[in-house]
Coordinates of C-alpha atoms and ligand atoms in Angstrom, one line a residue:
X803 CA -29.5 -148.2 -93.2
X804 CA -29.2 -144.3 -92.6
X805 CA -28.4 -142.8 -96.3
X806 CA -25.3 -141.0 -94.6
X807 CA -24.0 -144.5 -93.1
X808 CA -25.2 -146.1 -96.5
X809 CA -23.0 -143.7 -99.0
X810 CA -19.6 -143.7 -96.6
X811 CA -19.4 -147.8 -96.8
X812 CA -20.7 -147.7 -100.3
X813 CA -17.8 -145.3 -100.6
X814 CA -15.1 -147.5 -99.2
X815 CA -14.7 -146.5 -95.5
X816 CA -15.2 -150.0 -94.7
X817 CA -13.4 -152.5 -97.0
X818 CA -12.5 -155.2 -94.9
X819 CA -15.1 -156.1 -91.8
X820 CA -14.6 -159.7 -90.1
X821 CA -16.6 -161.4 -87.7
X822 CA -15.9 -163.9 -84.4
X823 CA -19.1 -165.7 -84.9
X824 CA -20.3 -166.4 -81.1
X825 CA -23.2 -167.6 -79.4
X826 CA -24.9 -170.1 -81.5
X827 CA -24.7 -172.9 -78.2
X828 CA -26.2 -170.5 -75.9
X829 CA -29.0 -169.5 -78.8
X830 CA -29.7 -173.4 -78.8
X831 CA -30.0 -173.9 -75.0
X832 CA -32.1 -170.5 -74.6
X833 CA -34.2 -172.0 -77.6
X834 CA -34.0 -175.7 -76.1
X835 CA -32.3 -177.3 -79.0
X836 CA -29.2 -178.7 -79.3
X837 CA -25.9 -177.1 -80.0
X838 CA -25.8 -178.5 -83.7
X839 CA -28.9 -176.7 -84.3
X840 CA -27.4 -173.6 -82.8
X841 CA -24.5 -173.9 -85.2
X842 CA -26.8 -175.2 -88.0
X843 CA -29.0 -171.4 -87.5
X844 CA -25.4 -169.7 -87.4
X845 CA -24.5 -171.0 -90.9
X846 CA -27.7 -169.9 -92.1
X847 CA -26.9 -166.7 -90.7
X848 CA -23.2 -166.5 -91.8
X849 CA -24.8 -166.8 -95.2
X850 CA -27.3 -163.9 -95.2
X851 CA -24.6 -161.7 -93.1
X852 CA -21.8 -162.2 -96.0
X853 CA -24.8 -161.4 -98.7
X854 CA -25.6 -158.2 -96.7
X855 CA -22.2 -156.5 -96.3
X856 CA -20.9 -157.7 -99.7
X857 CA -24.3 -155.6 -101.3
X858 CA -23.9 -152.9 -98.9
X859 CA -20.3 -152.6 -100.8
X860 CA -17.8 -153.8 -97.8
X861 CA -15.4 -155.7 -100.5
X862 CA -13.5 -158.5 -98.0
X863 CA -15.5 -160.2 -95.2
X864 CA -14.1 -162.6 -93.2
X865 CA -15.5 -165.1 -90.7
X866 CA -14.3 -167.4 -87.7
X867 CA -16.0 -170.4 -88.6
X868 CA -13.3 -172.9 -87.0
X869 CA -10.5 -172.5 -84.7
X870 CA -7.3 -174.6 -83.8
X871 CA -8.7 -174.6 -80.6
X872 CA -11.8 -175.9 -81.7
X873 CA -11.0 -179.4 -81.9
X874 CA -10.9 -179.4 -77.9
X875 CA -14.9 -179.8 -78.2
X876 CA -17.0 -183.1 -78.1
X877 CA -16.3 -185.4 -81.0
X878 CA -19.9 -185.2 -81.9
X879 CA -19.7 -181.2 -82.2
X880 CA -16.8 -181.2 -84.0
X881 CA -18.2 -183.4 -86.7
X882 CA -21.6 -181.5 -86.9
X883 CA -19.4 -178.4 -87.9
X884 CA -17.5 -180.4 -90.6
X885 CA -20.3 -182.2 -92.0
X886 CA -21.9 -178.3 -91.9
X887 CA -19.0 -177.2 -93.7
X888 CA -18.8 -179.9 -96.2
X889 CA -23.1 -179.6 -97.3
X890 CA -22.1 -175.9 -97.6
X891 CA -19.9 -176.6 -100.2
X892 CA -21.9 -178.7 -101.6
X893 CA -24.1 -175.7 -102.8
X894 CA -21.2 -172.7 -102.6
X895 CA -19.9 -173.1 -106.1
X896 CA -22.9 -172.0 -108.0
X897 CA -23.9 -169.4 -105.1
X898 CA -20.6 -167.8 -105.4
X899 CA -20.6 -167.9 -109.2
X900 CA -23.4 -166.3 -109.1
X901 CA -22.6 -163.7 -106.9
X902 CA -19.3 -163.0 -108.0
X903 CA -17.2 -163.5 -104.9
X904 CA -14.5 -165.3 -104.4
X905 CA -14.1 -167.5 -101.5
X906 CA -10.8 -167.8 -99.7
X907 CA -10.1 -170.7 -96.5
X908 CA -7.5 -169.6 -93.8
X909 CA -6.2 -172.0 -91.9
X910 CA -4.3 -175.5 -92.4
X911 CA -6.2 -177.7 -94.7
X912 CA -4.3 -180.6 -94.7
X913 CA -5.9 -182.0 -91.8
X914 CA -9.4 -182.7 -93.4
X915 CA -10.0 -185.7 -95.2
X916 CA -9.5 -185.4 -99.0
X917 CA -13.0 -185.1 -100.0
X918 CA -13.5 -182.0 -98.5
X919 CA -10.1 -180.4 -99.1
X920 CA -11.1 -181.1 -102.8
X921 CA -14.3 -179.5 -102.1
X922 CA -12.9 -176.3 -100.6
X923 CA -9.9 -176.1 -103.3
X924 CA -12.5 -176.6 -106.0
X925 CA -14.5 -173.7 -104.9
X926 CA -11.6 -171.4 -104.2
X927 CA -10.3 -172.4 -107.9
X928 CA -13.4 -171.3 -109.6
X929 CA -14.1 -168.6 -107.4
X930 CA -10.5 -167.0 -107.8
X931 CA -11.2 -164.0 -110.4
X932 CA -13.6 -162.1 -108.9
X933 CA -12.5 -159.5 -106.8
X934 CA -14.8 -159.5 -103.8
X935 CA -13.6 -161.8 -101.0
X936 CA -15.3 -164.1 -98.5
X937 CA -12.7 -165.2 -96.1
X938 CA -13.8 -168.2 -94.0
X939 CA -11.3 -169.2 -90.9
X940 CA -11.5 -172.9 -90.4
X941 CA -9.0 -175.0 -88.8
X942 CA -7.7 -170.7 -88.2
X943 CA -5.6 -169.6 -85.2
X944 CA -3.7 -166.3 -85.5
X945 CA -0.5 -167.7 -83.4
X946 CA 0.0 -170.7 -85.8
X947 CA -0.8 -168.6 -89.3
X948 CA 2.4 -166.1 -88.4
X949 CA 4.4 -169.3 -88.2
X950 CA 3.1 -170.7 -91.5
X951 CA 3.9 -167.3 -92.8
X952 CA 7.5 -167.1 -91.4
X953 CA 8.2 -170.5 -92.4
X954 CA 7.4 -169.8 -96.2
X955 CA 9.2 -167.1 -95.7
X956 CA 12.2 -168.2 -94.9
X957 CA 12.0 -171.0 -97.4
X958 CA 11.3 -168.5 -100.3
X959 CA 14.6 -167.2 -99.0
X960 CA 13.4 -163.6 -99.0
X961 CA 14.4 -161.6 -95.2
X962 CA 11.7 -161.4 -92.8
X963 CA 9.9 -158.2 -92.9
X964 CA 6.3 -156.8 -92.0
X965 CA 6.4 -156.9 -95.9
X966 CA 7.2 -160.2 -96.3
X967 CA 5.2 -161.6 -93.2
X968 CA 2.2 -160.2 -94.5
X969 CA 2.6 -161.3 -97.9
X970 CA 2.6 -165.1 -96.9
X971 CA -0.2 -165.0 -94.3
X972 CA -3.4 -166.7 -95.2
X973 CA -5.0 -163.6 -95.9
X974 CA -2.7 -161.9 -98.1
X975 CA -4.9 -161.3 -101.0
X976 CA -7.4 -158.9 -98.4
X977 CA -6.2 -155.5 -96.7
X978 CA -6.1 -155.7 -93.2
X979 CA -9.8 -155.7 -91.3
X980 CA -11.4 -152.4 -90.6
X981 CA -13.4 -153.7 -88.4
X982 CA -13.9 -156.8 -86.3
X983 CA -17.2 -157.4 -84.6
X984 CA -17.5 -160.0 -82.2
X985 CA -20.9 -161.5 -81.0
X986 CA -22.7 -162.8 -77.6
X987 CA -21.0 -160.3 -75.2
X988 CA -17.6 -162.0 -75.7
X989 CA -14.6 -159.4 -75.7
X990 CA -11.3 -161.2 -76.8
X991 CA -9.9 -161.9 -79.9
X992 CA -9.2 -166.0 -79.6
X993 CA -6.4 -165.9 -82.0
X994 CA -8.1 -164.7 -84.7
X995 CA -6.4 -162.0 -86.9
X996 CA -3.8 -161.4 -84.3
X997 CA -1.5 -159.6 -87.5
X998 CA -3.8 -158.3 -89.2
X999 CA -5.6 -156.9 -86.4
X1000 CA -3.0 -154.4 -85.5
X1001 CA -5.2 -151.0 -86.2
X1002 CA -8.8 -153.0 -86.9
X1003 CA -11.6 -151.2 -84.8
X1004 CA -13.5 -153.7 -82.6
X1005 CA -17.4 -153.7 -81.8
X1006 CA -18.9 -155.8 -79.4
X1007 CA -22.6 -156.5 -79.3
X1008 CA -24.9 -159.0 -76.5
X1009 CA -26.7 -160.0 -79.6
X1010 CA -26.2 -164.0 -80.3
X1011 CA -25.0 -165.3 -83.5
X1012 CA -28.1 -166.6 -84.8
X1013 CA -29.9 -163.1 -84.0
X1014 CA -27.5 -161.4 -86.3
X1015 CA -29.3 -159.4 -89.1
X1016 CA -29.1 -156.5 -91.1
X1017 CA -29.8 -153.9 -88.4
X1018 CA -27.3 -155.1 -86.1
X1019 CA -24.7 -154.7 -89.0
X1020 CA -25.6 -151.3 -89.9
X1021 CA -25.1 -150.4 -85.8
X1022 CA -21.7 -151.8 -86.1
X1023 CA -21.4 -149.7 -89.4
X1024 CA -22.3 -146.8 -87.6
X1025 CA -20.4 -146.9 -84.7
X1026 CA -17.1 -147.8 -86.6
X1027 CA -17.8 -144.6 -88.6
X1028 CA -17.7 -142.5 -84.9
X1029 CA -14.4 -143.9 -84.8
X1030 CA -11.2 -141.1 -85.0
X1031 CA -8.6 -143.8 -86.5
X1032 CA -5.0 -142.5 -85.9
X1033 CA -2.7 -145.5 -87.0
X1034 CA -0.4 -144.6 -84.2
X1035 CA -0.1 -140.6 -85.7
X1036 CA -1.1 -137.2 -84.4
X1037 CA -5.0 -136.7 -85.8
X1038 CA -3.7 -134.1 -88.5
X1039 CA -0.9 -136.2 -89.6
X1040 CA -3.2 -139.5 -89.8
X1041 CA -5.2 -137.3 -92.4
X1042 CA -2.5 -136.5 -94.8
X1043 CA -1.6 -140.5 -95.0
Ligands
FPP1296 C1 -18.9 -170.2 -81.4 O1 -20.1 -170.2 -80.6 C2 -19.2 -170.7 -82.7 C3 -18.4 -171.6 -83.3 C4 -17.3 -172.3 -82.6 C5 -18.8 -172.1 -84.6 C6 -19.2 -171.1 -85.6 C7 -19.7 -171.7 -86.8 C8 -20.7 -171.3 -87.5 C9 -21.5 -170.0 -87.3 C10 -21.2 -172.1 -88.7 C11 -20.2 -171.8 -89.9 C12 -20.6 -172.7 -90.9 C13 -20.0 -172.8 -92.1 C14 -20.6 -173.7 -93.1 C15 -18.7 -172.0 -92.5 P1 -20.3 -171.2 -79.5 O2 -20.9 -172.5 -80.0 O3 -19.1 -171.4 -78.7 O4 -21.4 -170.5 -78.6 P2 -21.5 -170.5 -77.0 O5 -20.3 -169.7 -76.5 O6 -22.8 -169.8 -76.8 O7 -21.5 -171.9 -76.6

């Protein structure tokens, strides 16, 4: 990484970067494996992705791991990802100890079986101090986390506000995402961060998921720091917010 690009993110200009996490089925078929081992690479690479840009100093990643969409796909996928998930944990807790991060799920849990809601409470439990966050989306979709919110909402008996809203969303203890790359040539959101994305800066890249590495994360870092961000104001007045 270019010092210049190096000191601005160490320096805060990026605190929150997620990531839609495509391409691990076409990596397989280009390799000639199967889609599990595409996905199996991709978790791999979600790993060493989440170590970079938490050492690099961006404080809150978050990745789509899962959607509520995702459960349309062959029974036999679907179950590679959750046994994925689940051998994950298995190894997260002294990882994340280690590392200092704490790791947040969005999305319903209650679907999964016990075992592995006890699994992903356990880490997010012991992970919950540290001030650093990993945000994985798993059983995620933007539409149905704005009526989770709303619901709690209401039933805290507070009014609905943007306030309130985003205090209840499954990301309330990150800011709202900087930037959001998505991979494999893909440009939609697919209901991910649909709040939160309201100013986020998006970066597109042909590279698969499995390819990701550091280099391609420092491009996105460079181009997102090209960016004139306005929030909606005139360029002067943006500067004095
Ligand atoms: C989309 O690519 C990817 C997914 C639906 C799954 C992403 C999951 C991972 C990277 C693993 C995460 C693992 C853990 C443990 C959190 P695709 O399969 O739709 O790719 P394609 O469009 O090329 O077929």
């Amino acid at each position: 990484m270019k010092d210049r690009i190096k000191e601005a993110v160490a320096s805060g200009a990026i605190q929150h970067m997620a990531f839609i996490m495509d391409g691990n089925g076409r990596w397989a078929t280009r390799q000639g494996k199967s889609r599990n081992e595409g996905h199996k690479k991709g978790a791999k690479v979600f790993e060493e992705v989440a170590e970079y840009c938490h050492n690099i100093g961006i404080h809150h990643v978050t990745v789509y791991a899962f959607s509520t969409e995702n459960w349309r796909r062959p029974e036999d996928e679907v179950s590679a990802l959750m046994r994925l998930l689940s051998s994950y944990l298995d190894t997260a807790i002294k990882r994340f100890r280690e590392k200092q991060i704490r790791v947040v799920f969005l999305g319903d849990k209650s679907v999964f079986p016990k075992k592995l809601i006890a699994k992903m409470e356990k880490l997010e439990t012991i992970t919950k101090d540290h001030t650093d966050i990993l945000n994985i989306a798993f059983n995620y979709g933007g539409r149905d986390e704005i009526v989770h919110a709303c619901r709690e909402v209401i039933a805290s008996g507070e009014e609905i506000s943007e306030e309130t809203i985003s205090k209840h969303l499954y990301t309330a203890a990150s800011p709202d995402p900087d930037l959001i790359v998505r991979t494999a040539g893909e440009m939609r959101l697919s209901n991910f961060l649909l709040w939160q994305a309201a100013y986020a800066e998006f970066y597109y890249t042909d590279t698969l998921w499995p390819d990701m590495n550091a280099e391609e994360i420092d491009k996105a870092c460079a181009a997102f720091l090209l960016r004139k961000r306005n929030f909606g104001a005139l360029p002067e007045e943006a500067k004095l917010n």
